[in-house]
């Protein structure tokens, strides 16, 4: 089945009212600090938040940088980001309406999994200036031992997800798009699976199918995800990978 941009926007349109409370990672300040540590924003920087959603990442940069721009496909999500941004553009990440080398920093959290790849990451690298940084963040499987079960869970929870990653995948995308000095950090988010699956866009049947994957999960999956079970509810330790890369090329002298 082909997943269109309209499918993605329809999915997130349903999730928009409750998105910020749909996972503990959404508003996790430690995860936000790690992202800032890789992005290293300064007061002169122009920053682009790709797939800004409701602006949970954007607001980490609000007031700290010279200009903050957000782009997203889904109006209901992105309108919530507008108060935190200098400019909001409703557009697809694969076709950014910006000149080459426009931004000092481009960030994208939990977005590339829905996009045409590698095109979207190549666009991020195109619009960042030489010496600027691209930071991508996504949930990943721990390794091959949990990937099949975890990707099934991720697919059930979000049917418009198109890409599923192992930890090395994000850094590889940045390197293939031309970034140098790539580096990664990881972060583990503790999620109550029943809360996480109640995203406002999937029916109870899918939520039950997710519980069923946890019930019959392999010992390897249970160990890697440190799955806990109490009264039929599951807690999962989900892995985020944060990858950053620098665009090569001559850096313009400071004005
Ligand atoms: C899981 S949310 C992440 C939002 C935000 N970055 C965060 O970390 O909370 C994914 C967002 O990606 C947007 N999105 C998905 N595909 C996109 C595309 N091709 N171009 C622009 N935005 C896209 C969706 O509309 C949605 O708002």
PDB file of N, CA and C in Angstrom, residues 90-177:
ATOM      1  N   UNK A  90       3.564  25.848   5.720  1.00  0.00           N
ATOM      2  CA  UNK A  90       2.893  24.555   5.545  1.00  0.00           C
ATOM      3  C   UNK A  90       3.368  23.964   4.225  1.00  0.00           C
ATOM      4  N   UNK A  91       4.282  23.026   4.315  1.00  0.00           N
ATOM      5  CA  UNK A  91       4.872  22.461   3.098  1.00  0.00           C
ATOM      6  C   UNK A  91       5.470  21.099   3.396  1.00  0.00           C
ATOM      7  N   UNK A  92       5.826  20.395   2.319  1.00  0.00           N
ATOM      8  CA  UNK A  92       6.465  19.087   2.476  1.00  0.00           C
ATOM      9  C   UNK A  92       7.966  19.258   2.647  1.00  0.00           C
ATOM     10  N   UNK A  93       8.523  18.439   3.510  1.00  0.00           N
ATOM     11  CA  UNK A  93       9.958  18.512   3.803  1.00  0.00           C
ATOM     12  C   UNK A  93      10.810  18.167   2.583  1.00  0.00           C
ATOM     13  N   UNK A  94      10.225  17.411   1.655  1.00  0.00           N
ATOM     14  CA  UNK A  94      10.995  16.974   0.491  1.00  0.00           C
ATOM     15  C   UNK A  94      11.192  18.096  -0.516  1.00  0.00           C
ATOM     16  N   UNK A  95      10.508  19.218  -0.326  1.00  0.00           N
ATOM     17  CA  UNK A  95      10.557  20.300  -1.307  1.00  0.00           C
ATOM     18  C   UNK A  95      10.523  21.629  -0.545  1.00  0.00           C
ATOM     19  N   UNK A  96      11.619  21.926   0.152  1.00  0.00           N
ATOM     20  CA  UNK A  96      11.630  23.093   1.042  1.00  0.00           C
ATOM     21  C   UNK A  96      11.752  24.392   0.232  1.00  0.00           C
ATOM     22  N   UNK A  97      10.915  25.381   0.513  1.00  0.00           N
ATOM     23  CA  UNK A  97      10.933  26.624  -0.265  1.00  0.00           C
ATOM     24  C   UNK A  97      11.971  27.622   0.242  1.00  0.00           C
ATOM     25  N   UNK A  98      13.206  27.155   0.394  1.00  0.00           N
ATOM     26  CA  UNK A  98      14.291  28.012   0.879  1.00  0.00           C
ATOM     27  C   UNK A  98      15.492  27.865  -0.043  1.00  0.00           C
ATOM     28  N   UNK A  99      16.270  28.965  -0.128  1.00  0.00           N
ATOM     29  CA  UNK A  99      17.501  28.945  -0.911  1.00  0.00           C
ATOM     30  C   UNK A  99      18.514  27.996  -0.269  1.00  0.00           C
ATOM     31  N   UNK A 100      19.485  27.584  -1.062  1.00  0.00           N
ATOM     32  CA  UNK A 100      20.607  26.802  -0.519  1.00  0.00           C
ATOM     33  C   UNK A 100      21.260  27.607   0.618  1.00  0.00           C
ATOM     34  N   UNK A 101      21.781  26.941   1.598  1.00  0.00           N
ATOM     35  CA  UNK A 101      22.632  27.539   2.650  1.00  0.00           C
ATOM     36  C   UNK A 101      21.916  28.615   3.482  1.00  0.00           C
ATOM     37  N   UNK A 102      20.609  28.482   3.674  1.00  0.00           N
ATOM     38  CA  UNK A 102      19.845  29.527   4.373  1.00  0.00           C
ATOM     39  C   UNK A 102      20.003  29.475   5.892  1.00  0.00           C
ATOM     40  N   UNK A 103      20.095  28.267   6.445  1.00  0.00           N
ATOM     41  CA  UNK A 103      20.018  28.124   7.910  1.00  0.00           C
ATOM     42  C   UNK A 103      21.363  27.707   8.518  1.00  0.00           C
ATOM     43  N   UNK A 104      21.519  28.006   9.801  1.00  0.00           N
ATOM     44  CA  UNK A 104      22.697  27.556  10.546  1.00  0.00           C
ATOM     45  C   UNK A 104      22.459  26.168  11.142  1.00  0.00           C
ATOM     46  N   UNK A 105      21.199  25.891  11.478  1.00  0.00           N
ATOM     47  CA  UNK A 105      20.848  24.620  12.123  1.00  0.00           C
ATOM     48  C   UNK A 105      19.514  24.142  11.551  1.00  0.00           C
ATOM     49  N   UNK A 106      19.451  22.861  11.204  1.00  0.00           N
ATOM     50  CA  UNK A 106      18.177  22.236  10.819  1.00  0.00           C
ATOM     51  C   UNK A 106      17.951  21.056  11.759  1.00  0.00           C
ATOM     52  N   UNK A 107      16.763  20.986  12.344  1.00  0.00           N
ATOM     53  CA  UNK A 107      16.442  19.863  13.238  1.00  0.00           C
ATOM     54  C   UNK A 107      15.187  19.162  12.737  1.00  0.00           C
ATOM     55  N   UNK A 108      15.102  17.883  13.020  1.00  0.00           N
ATOM     56  CA  UNK A 108      13.904  17.129  12.649  1.00  0.00           C
ATOM     57  C   UNK A 108      13.758  15.968  13.620  1.00  0.00           C
ATOM     58  N   UNK A 109      12.769  16.064  14.509  1.00  0.00           N
ATOM     59  CA  UNK A 109      12.548  14.973  15.476  1.00  0.00           C
ATOM     60  C   UNK A 109      11.304  14.179  15.078  1.00  0.00           C
ATOM     61  N   UNK A 110      11.425  12.892  15.005  1.00  0.00           N
ATOM     62  CA  UNK A 110      10.312  11.983  14.709  1.00  0.00           C
ATOM     63  C   UNK A 110       9.585  12.376  13.417  1.00  0.00           C
ATOM     64  N   UNK A 111      10.362  12.827  12.428  1.00  0.00           N
ATOM     65  CA  UNK A 111       9.759  13.227  11.159  1.00  0.00           C
ATOM     66  C   UNK A 111      10.196  12.377   9.980  1.00  0.00           C
ATOM     67  N   UNK A 112      11.487  11.998   9.942  1.00  0.00           N
ATOM     68  CA  UNK A 112      11.988  11.358   8.719  1.00  0.00           C
ATOM     69  C   UNK A 112      11.312  10.018   8.446  1.00  0.00           C
ATOM     70  N   UNK A 113      10.759   9.392   9.473  1.00  0.00           N
ATOM     71  CA  UNK A 113      10.094   8.101   9.276  1.00  0.00           C
ATOM     72  C   UNK A 113       8.868   8.195   8.359  1.00  0.00           C
ATOM     73  N   UNK A 114       8.366   9.422   8.134  1.00  0.00           N
ATOM     74  CA  UNK A 114       7.179   9.611   7.284  1.00  0.00           C
ATOM     75  C   UNK A 114       7.531  10.159   5.902  1.00  0.00           C
ATOM     76  N   UNK A 115       8.806  10.382   5.645  1.00  0.00           N
ATOM     77  CA  UNK A 115       9.200  11.170   4.467  1.00  0.00           C
ATOM     78  C   UNK A 115       9.815  10.317   3.369  1.00  0.00           C
ATOM     79  N   UNK A 116       9.898  10.906   2.157  1.00  0.00           N
ATOM     80  CA  UNK A 116      10.673  10.271   1.080  1.00  0.00           C
ATOM     81  C   UNK A 116      12.134  10.358   1.483  1.00  0.00           C
ATOM     82  N   UNK A 117      12.790   9.219   1.532  1.00  0.00           N
ATOM     83  CA  UNK A 117      14.220   9.194   1.883  1.00  0.00           C
ATOM     84  C   UNK A 117      15.007   8.569   0.735  1.00  0.00           C
ATOM     85  N   UNK A 118      16.178   9.110   0.420  1.00  0.00           N
ATOM     86  CA  UNK A 118      16.927  10.112   1.168  1.00  0.00           C
ATOM     87  C   UNK A 118      16.559  11.562   0.834  1.00  0.00           C
ATOM     88  N   UNK A 119      15.547  11.774  -0.041  1.00  0.00           N
ATOM     89  CA  UNK A 119      15.289  13.136  -0.554  1.00  0.00           C
ATOM     90  C   UNK A 119      15.131  14.160   0.573  1.00  0.00           C
ATOM     91  N   UNK A 120      14.377  13.800   1.626  1.00  0.00           N
ATOM     92  CA  UNK A 120      14.095  14.786   2.677  1.00  0.00           C
ATOM     93  C   UNK A 120      15.372  15.190   3.424  1.00  0.00           C
ATOM     94  N   UNK A 121      16.242  14.226   3.686  1.00  0.00           N
ATOM     95  CA  UNK A 121      17.481  14.562   4.395  1.00  0.00           C
ATOM     96  C   UNK A 121      18.407  15.371   3.477  1.00  0.00           C
ATOM     97  N   UNK A 122      18.403  15.050   2.205  1.00  0.00           N
ATOM     98  CA  UNK A 122      19.205  15.836   1.244  1.00  0.00           C
ATOM     99  C   UNK A 122      18.730  17.287   1.208  1.00  0.00           C
ATOM    100  N   UNK A 123      17.399  17.485   1.309  1.00  0.00           N
ATOM    101  CA  UNK A 123      16.861  18.849   1.360  1.00  0.00           C
ATOM    102  C   UNK A 123      17.342  19.589   2.611  1.00  0.00           C
ATOM    103  N   UNK A 124      17.343  18.889   3.739  1.00  0.00           N
ATOM    104  CA  UNK A 124      17.806  19.519   4.992  1.00  0.00           C
ATOM    105  C   UNK A 124      19.262  19.965   4.838  1.00  0.00           C
ATOM    106  N   UNK A 125      20.067  19.117   4.214  1.00  0.00           N
ATOM    107  CA  UNK A 125      21.488  19.453   4.039  1.00  0.00           C
ATOM    108  C   UNK A 125      21.624  20.597   3.027  1.00  0.00           C
ATOM    109  N   UNK A 126      20.800  20.592   2.011  1.00  0.00           N
ATOM    110  CA  UNK A 126      20.869  21.672   1.002  1.00  0.00           C
ATOM    111  C   UNK A 126      20.623  23.042   1.641  1.00  0.00           C
ATOM    112  N   UNK A 127      19.637  23.142   2.540  1.00  0.00           N
ATOM    113  CA  UNK A 127      19.259  24.468   3.052  1.00  0.00           C
ATOM    114  C   UNK A 127      20.104  24.917   4.245  1.00  0.00           C
ATOM    115  N   UNK A 128      20.954  24.024   4.771  1.00  0.00           N
ATOM    116  CA  UNK A 128      21.831  24.454   5.855  1.00  0.00           C
ATOM    117  C   UNK A 128      23.133  24.989   5.230  1.00  0.00           C
ATOM    118  N   UNK A 129      23.756  25.953   5.893  1.00  0.00           N
ATOM    119  CA  UNK A 129      24.984  26.557   5.331  1.00  0.00           C
ATOM    120  C   UNK A 129      26.193  25.655   5.584  1.00  0.00           C
ATOM    121  N   UNK A 130      27.253  25.792   4.801  1.00  0.00           N
ATOM    122  CA  UNK A 130      28.480  25.059   5.109  1.00  0.00           C
ATOM    123  C   UNK A 130      28.928  25.379   6.539  1.00  0.00           C
ATOM    124  N   UNK A 131      29.270  24.357   7.275  1.00  0.00           N
ATOM    125  CA  UNK A 131      29.637  24.539   8.689  1.00  0.00           C
ATOM    126  C   UNK A 131      28.425  24.449   9.611  1.00  0.00           C
ATOM    127  N   UNK A 132      27.222  24.475   9.019  1.00  0.00           N
ATOM    128  CA  UNK A 132      25.999  24.362   9.822  1.00  0.00           C
ATOM    129  C   UNK A 132      25.693  22.908  10.162  1.00  0.00           C
ATOM    130  N   UNK A 133      24.727  22.720  11.046  1.00  0.00           N
ATOM    131  CA  UNK A 133      24.463  21.387  11.567  1.00  0.00           C
ATOM    132  C   UNK A 133      23.040  20.912  11.251  1.00  0.00           C
ATOM    133  N   UNK A 134      22.935  19.618  10.933  1.00  0.00           N
ATOM    134  CA  UNK A 134      21.626  18.969  10.769  1.00  0.00           C
ATOM    135  C   UNK A 134      21.508  17.931  11.882  1.00  0.00           C
ATOM    136  N   UNK A 135      20.394  17.974  12.602  1.00  0.00           N
ATOM    137  CA  UNK A 135      20.176  17.015  13.701  1.00  0.00           C
ATOM    138  C   UNK A 135      18.867  16.274  13.447  1.00  0.00           C
ATOM    139  N   UNK A 136      18.945  14.959  13.356  1.00  0.00           N
ATOM    140  CA  UNK A 136      17.731  14.158  13.188  1.00  0.00           C
ATOM    141  C   UNK A 136      17.599  13.208  14.384  1.00  0.00           C
ATOM    142  N   UNK A 137      16.364  13.028  14.806  1.00  0.00           N
ATOM    143  CA  UNK A 137      16.085  12.234  16.009  1.00  0.00           C
ATOM    144  C   UNK A 137      14.952  11.275  15.683  1.00  0.00           C
ATOM    145  N   UNK A 138      15.120  10.013  16.025  1.00  0.00           N
ATOM    146  CA  UNK A 138      14.027   9.068  15.767  1.00  0.00           C
ATOM    147  C   UNK A 138      14.092   7.877  16.704  1.00  0.00           C
ATOM    148  N   UNK A 139      12.925   7.294  16.957  1.00  0.00           N
ATOM    149  CA  UNK A 139      12.881   6.014  17.652  1.00  0.00           C
ATOM    150  C   UNK A 139      13.559   4.963  16.779  1.00  0.00           C
ATOM    151  N   UNK A 140      14.327   4.088  17.397  1.00  0.00           N
ATOM    152  CA  UNK A 140      15.019   3.023  16.667  1.00  0.00           C
ATOM    153  C   UNK A 140      14.862   1.706  17.423  1.00  0.00           C
ATOM    154  N   UNK A 141      14.980   0.603  16.678  1.00  0.00           N
ATOM    155  CA  UNK A 141      15.134  -0.695  17.354  1.00  0.00           C
ATOM    156  C   UNK A 141      16.517  -0.721  17.984  1.00  0.00           C
ATOM    157  N   UNK A 142      16.707  -1.563  19.004  1.00  0.00           N
ATOM    158  CA  UNK A 142      18.031  -1.664  19.626  1.00  0.00           C
ATOM    159  C   UNK A 142      19.022  -2.336  18.672  1.00  0.00           C
ATOM    160  N   UNK A 143      18.574  -3.421  18.039  1.00  0.00           N
ATOM    161  CA  UNK A 143      19.396  -4.116  17.035  1.00  0.00           C
ATOM    162  C   UNK A 143      18.514  -5.129  16.315  1.00  0.00           C
ATOM    163  N   UNK A 144      19.134  -6.064  15.615  1.00  0.00           N
ATOM    164  CA  UNK A 144      18.341  -7.029  14.819  1.00  0.00           C
ATOM    165  C   UNK A 144      17.492  -7.938  15.703  1.00  0.00           C
ATOM    166  N   UNK A 145      17.862  -8.065  16.980  1.00  0.00           N
ATOM    167  CA  UNK A 145      17.128  -9.022  17.829  1.00  0.00           C
ATOM    168  C   UNK A 145      15.731  -8.551  18.204  1.00  0.00           C
ATOM    169  N   UNK A 146      15.512  -7.239  18.234  1.00  0.00           N
ATOM    170  CA  UNK A 146      14.171  -6.743  18.577  1.00  0.00           C
ATOM    171  C   UNK A 146      13.471  -6.076  17.391  1.00  0.00           C
ATOM    172  N   UNK A 147      14.179  -5.948  16.254  1.00  0.00           N
ATOM    173  CA  UNK A 147      13.650  -5.088  15.195  1.00  0.00           C
ATOM    174  C   UNK A 147      12.320  -5.591  14.626  1.00  0.00           C
ATOM    175  N   UNK A 148      12.207  -6.891  14.391  1.00  0.00           N
ATOM    176  CA  UNK A 148      10.969  -7.373  13.751  1.00  0.00           C
ATOM    177  C   UNK A 148       9.747  -7.087  14.626  1.00  0.00           C
ATOM    178  N   UNK A 149       9.868  -7.416  15.905  1.00  0.00           N
ATOM    179  CA  UNK A 149       8.721  -7.198  16.807  1.00  0.00           C
ATOM    180  C   UNK A 149       8.464  -5.703  17.025  1.00  0.00           C
ATOM    181  N   UNK A 150       9.558  -4.954  17.181  1.00  0.00           N
ATOM    182  CA  UNK A 150       9.380  -3.523  17.460  1.00  0.00           C
ATOM    183  C   UNK A 150       8.791  -2.796  16.251  1.00  0.00           C
ATOM    184  N   UNK A 151       9.257  -3.146  15.056  1.00  0.00           N
ATOM    185  CA  UNK A 151       8.718  -2.483  13.864  1.00  0.00           C
ATOM    186  C   UNK A 151       7.231  -2.834  13.682  1.00  0.00           C
ATOM    187  N   UNK A 152       6.856  -4.049  14.072  1.00  0.00           N
ATOM    188  CA  UNK A 152       5.422  -4.409  14.004  1.00  0.00           C
ATOM    189  C   UNK A 152       4.619  -3.510  14.946  1.00  0.00           C
ATOM    190  N   UNK A 153       5.148  -3.318  16.144  1.00  0.00           N
ATOM    191  CA  UNK A 153       4.473  -2.451  17.126  1.00  0.00           C
ATOM    192  C   UNK A 153       4.384  -1.023  16.594  1.00  0.00           C
ATOM    193  N   UNK A 154       5.485  -0.531  16.052  1.00  0.00           N
ATOM    194  CA  UNK A 154       5.491   0.857  15.539  1.00  0.00           C
ATOM    195  C   UNK A 154       4.519   1.023  14.373  1.00  0.00           C
ATOM    196  N   UNK A 155       4.440  -0.019  13.523  1.00  0.00           N
ATOM    197  CA  UNK A 155       3.528   0.031  12.366  1.00  0.00           C
ATOM    198  C   UNK A 155       2.067   0.030  12.834  1.00  0.00           C
ATOM    199  N   UNK A 156       1.774  -0.782  13.867  1.00  0.00           N
ATOM    200  CA  UNK A 156       0.403  -0.843  14.387  1.00  0.00           C
ATOM    201  C   UNK A 156       0.012   0.491  15.018  1.00  0.00           C
ATOM    202  N   UNK A 157       0.951   1.093  15.711  1.00  0.00           N
ATOM    203  CA  UNK A 157       0.630   2.336  16.434  1.00  0.00           C
ATOM    204  C   UNK A 157       0.491   3.510  15.482  1.00  0.00           C
ATOM    205  N   UNK A 158       1.217   3.459  14.351  1.00  0.00           N
ATOM    206  CA  UNK A 158       1.135   4.568  13.392  1.00  0.00           C
ATOM    207  C   UNK A 158       1.194   4.015  11.968  1.00  0.00           C
ATOM    208  N   UNK A 159       0.026   3.813  11.360  1.00  0.00           N
ATOM    209  CA  UNK A 159      -0.028   3.151  10.051  1.00  0.00           C
ATOM    210  C   UNK A 159       0.558   3.972   8.903  1.00  0.00           C
ATOM    211  N   UNK A 160       0.885   5.255   9.151  1.00  0.00           N
ATOM    212  CA  UNK A 160       1.472   6.038   8.055  1.00  0.00           C
ATOM    213  C   UNK A 160       3.004   6.105   8.149  1.00  0.00           C
ATOM    214  N   UNK A 161       3.567   5.374   9.095  1.00  0.00           N
ATOM    215  CA  UNK A 161       5.035   5.302   9.196  1.00  0.00           C
ATOM    216  C   UNK A 161       5.573   4.507   8.008  1.00  0.00           C
ATOM    217  N   UNK A 162       6.612   5.035   7.362  1.00  0.00           N
ATOM    218  CA  UNK A 162       7.138   4.369   6.166  1.00  0.00           C
ATOM    219  C   UNK A 162       8.524   3.797   6.357  1.00  0.00           C
ATOM    220  N   UNK A 163       9.272   4.316   7.338  1.00  0.00           N
ATOM    221  CA  UNK A 163      10.660   3.872   7.526  1.00  0.00           C
ATOM    222  C   UNK A 163      10.882   3.498   8.986  1.00  0.00           C
ATOM    223  N   UNK A 164      11.683   2.479   9.165  1.00  0.00           N
ATOM    224  CA  UNK A 164      11.978   1.942  10.488  1.00  0.00           C
ATOM    225  C   UNK A 164      13.492   1.804  10.580  1.00  0.00           C
ATOM    226  N   UNK A 165      14.058   2.208  11.714  1.00  0.00           N
ATOM    227  CA  UNK A 165      15.514   2.363  11.764  1.00  0.00           C
ATOM    228  C   UNK A 165      16.175   1.500  12.826  1.00  0.00           C
ATOM    229  N   UNK A 166      17.379   1.064  12.481  1.00  0.00           N
ATOM    230  CA  UNK A 166      18.324   0.552  13.472  1.00  0.00           C
ATOM    231  C   UNK A 166      19.184   1.738  13.910  1.00  0.00           C
ATOM    232  N   UNK A 167      19.905   1.633  15.024  1.00  0.00           N
ATOM    233  CA  UNK A 167      20.637   2.806  15.540  1.00  0.00           C
ATOM    234  C   UNK A 167      21.610   3.451  14.555  1.00  0.00           C
ATOM    235  N   UNK A 168      22.215   2.663  13.665  1.00  0.00           N
ATOM    236  CA  UNK A 168      23.192   3.249  12.731  1.00  0.00           C
ATOM    237  C   UNK A 168      22.512   3.997  11.569  1.00  0.00           C
ATOM    238  N   UNK A 169      21.200   3.807  11.409  1.00  0.00           N
ATOM    239  CA  UNK A 169      20.511   4.295  10.209  1.00  0.00           C
ATOM    240  C   UNK A 169      20.505   5.805  10.049  1.00  0.00           C
ATOM    241  N   UNK A 170      20.398   6.531  11.157  1.00  0.00           N
ATOM    242  CA  UNK A 170      20.271   7.992  11.049  1.00  0.00           C
ATOM    243  C   UNK A 170      21.611   8.610  10.633  1.00  0.00           C
ATOM    244  N   UNK A 171      22.675   8.137  11.277  1.00  0.00           N
ATOM    245  CA  UNK A 171      24.009   8.656  10.946  1.00  0.00           C
ATOM    246  C   UNK A 171      24.342   8.331   9.484  1.00  0.00           C
ATOM    247  N   UNK A 172      23.950   7.153   9.032  1.00  0.00           N
ATOM    248  CA  UNK A 172      24.205   6.772   7.633  1.00  0.00           C
ATOM    249  C   UNK A 172      23.477   7.703   6.670  1.00  0.00           C
ATOM    250  N   UNK A 173      22.235   8.051   7.018  1.00  0.00           N
ATOM    251  CA  UNK A 173      21.474   8.971   6.147  1.00  0.00           C
ATOM    252  C   UNK A 173      22.168  10.319   6.040  1.00  0.00           C
ATOM    253  N   UNK A 174      22.636  10.829   7.174  1.00  0.00           N
ATOM    254  CA  UNK A 174      23.331  12.134   7.170  1.00  0.00           C
ATOM    255  C   UNK A 174      24.614  12.059   6.350  1.00  0.00           C
ATOM    256  N   UNK A 175      25.364  10.979   6.533  1.00  0.00           N
ATOM    257  CA  UNK A 175      26.634  10.848   5.811  1.00  0.00           C
ATOM    258  C   UNK A 175      26.369  10.740   4.310  1.00  0.00           C
ATOM    259  N   UNK A 176      25.354   9.957   3.919  1.00  0.00           N
ATOM    260  CA  UNK A 176      25.042   9.795   2.494  1.00  0.00           C
ATOM    261  C   UNK A 176      24.564  11.101   1.877  1.00  0.00           C
ATOM    262  N   UNK A 177      23.937  11.955   2.696  1.00  0.00           N
ATOM    263  CA  UNK A 177      23.462  13.254   2.196  1.00  0.00           C
ATOM    264  C   UNK A 177      24.590  14.289   2.173  1.00  0.00           C
TER     265      UNK A 177
END
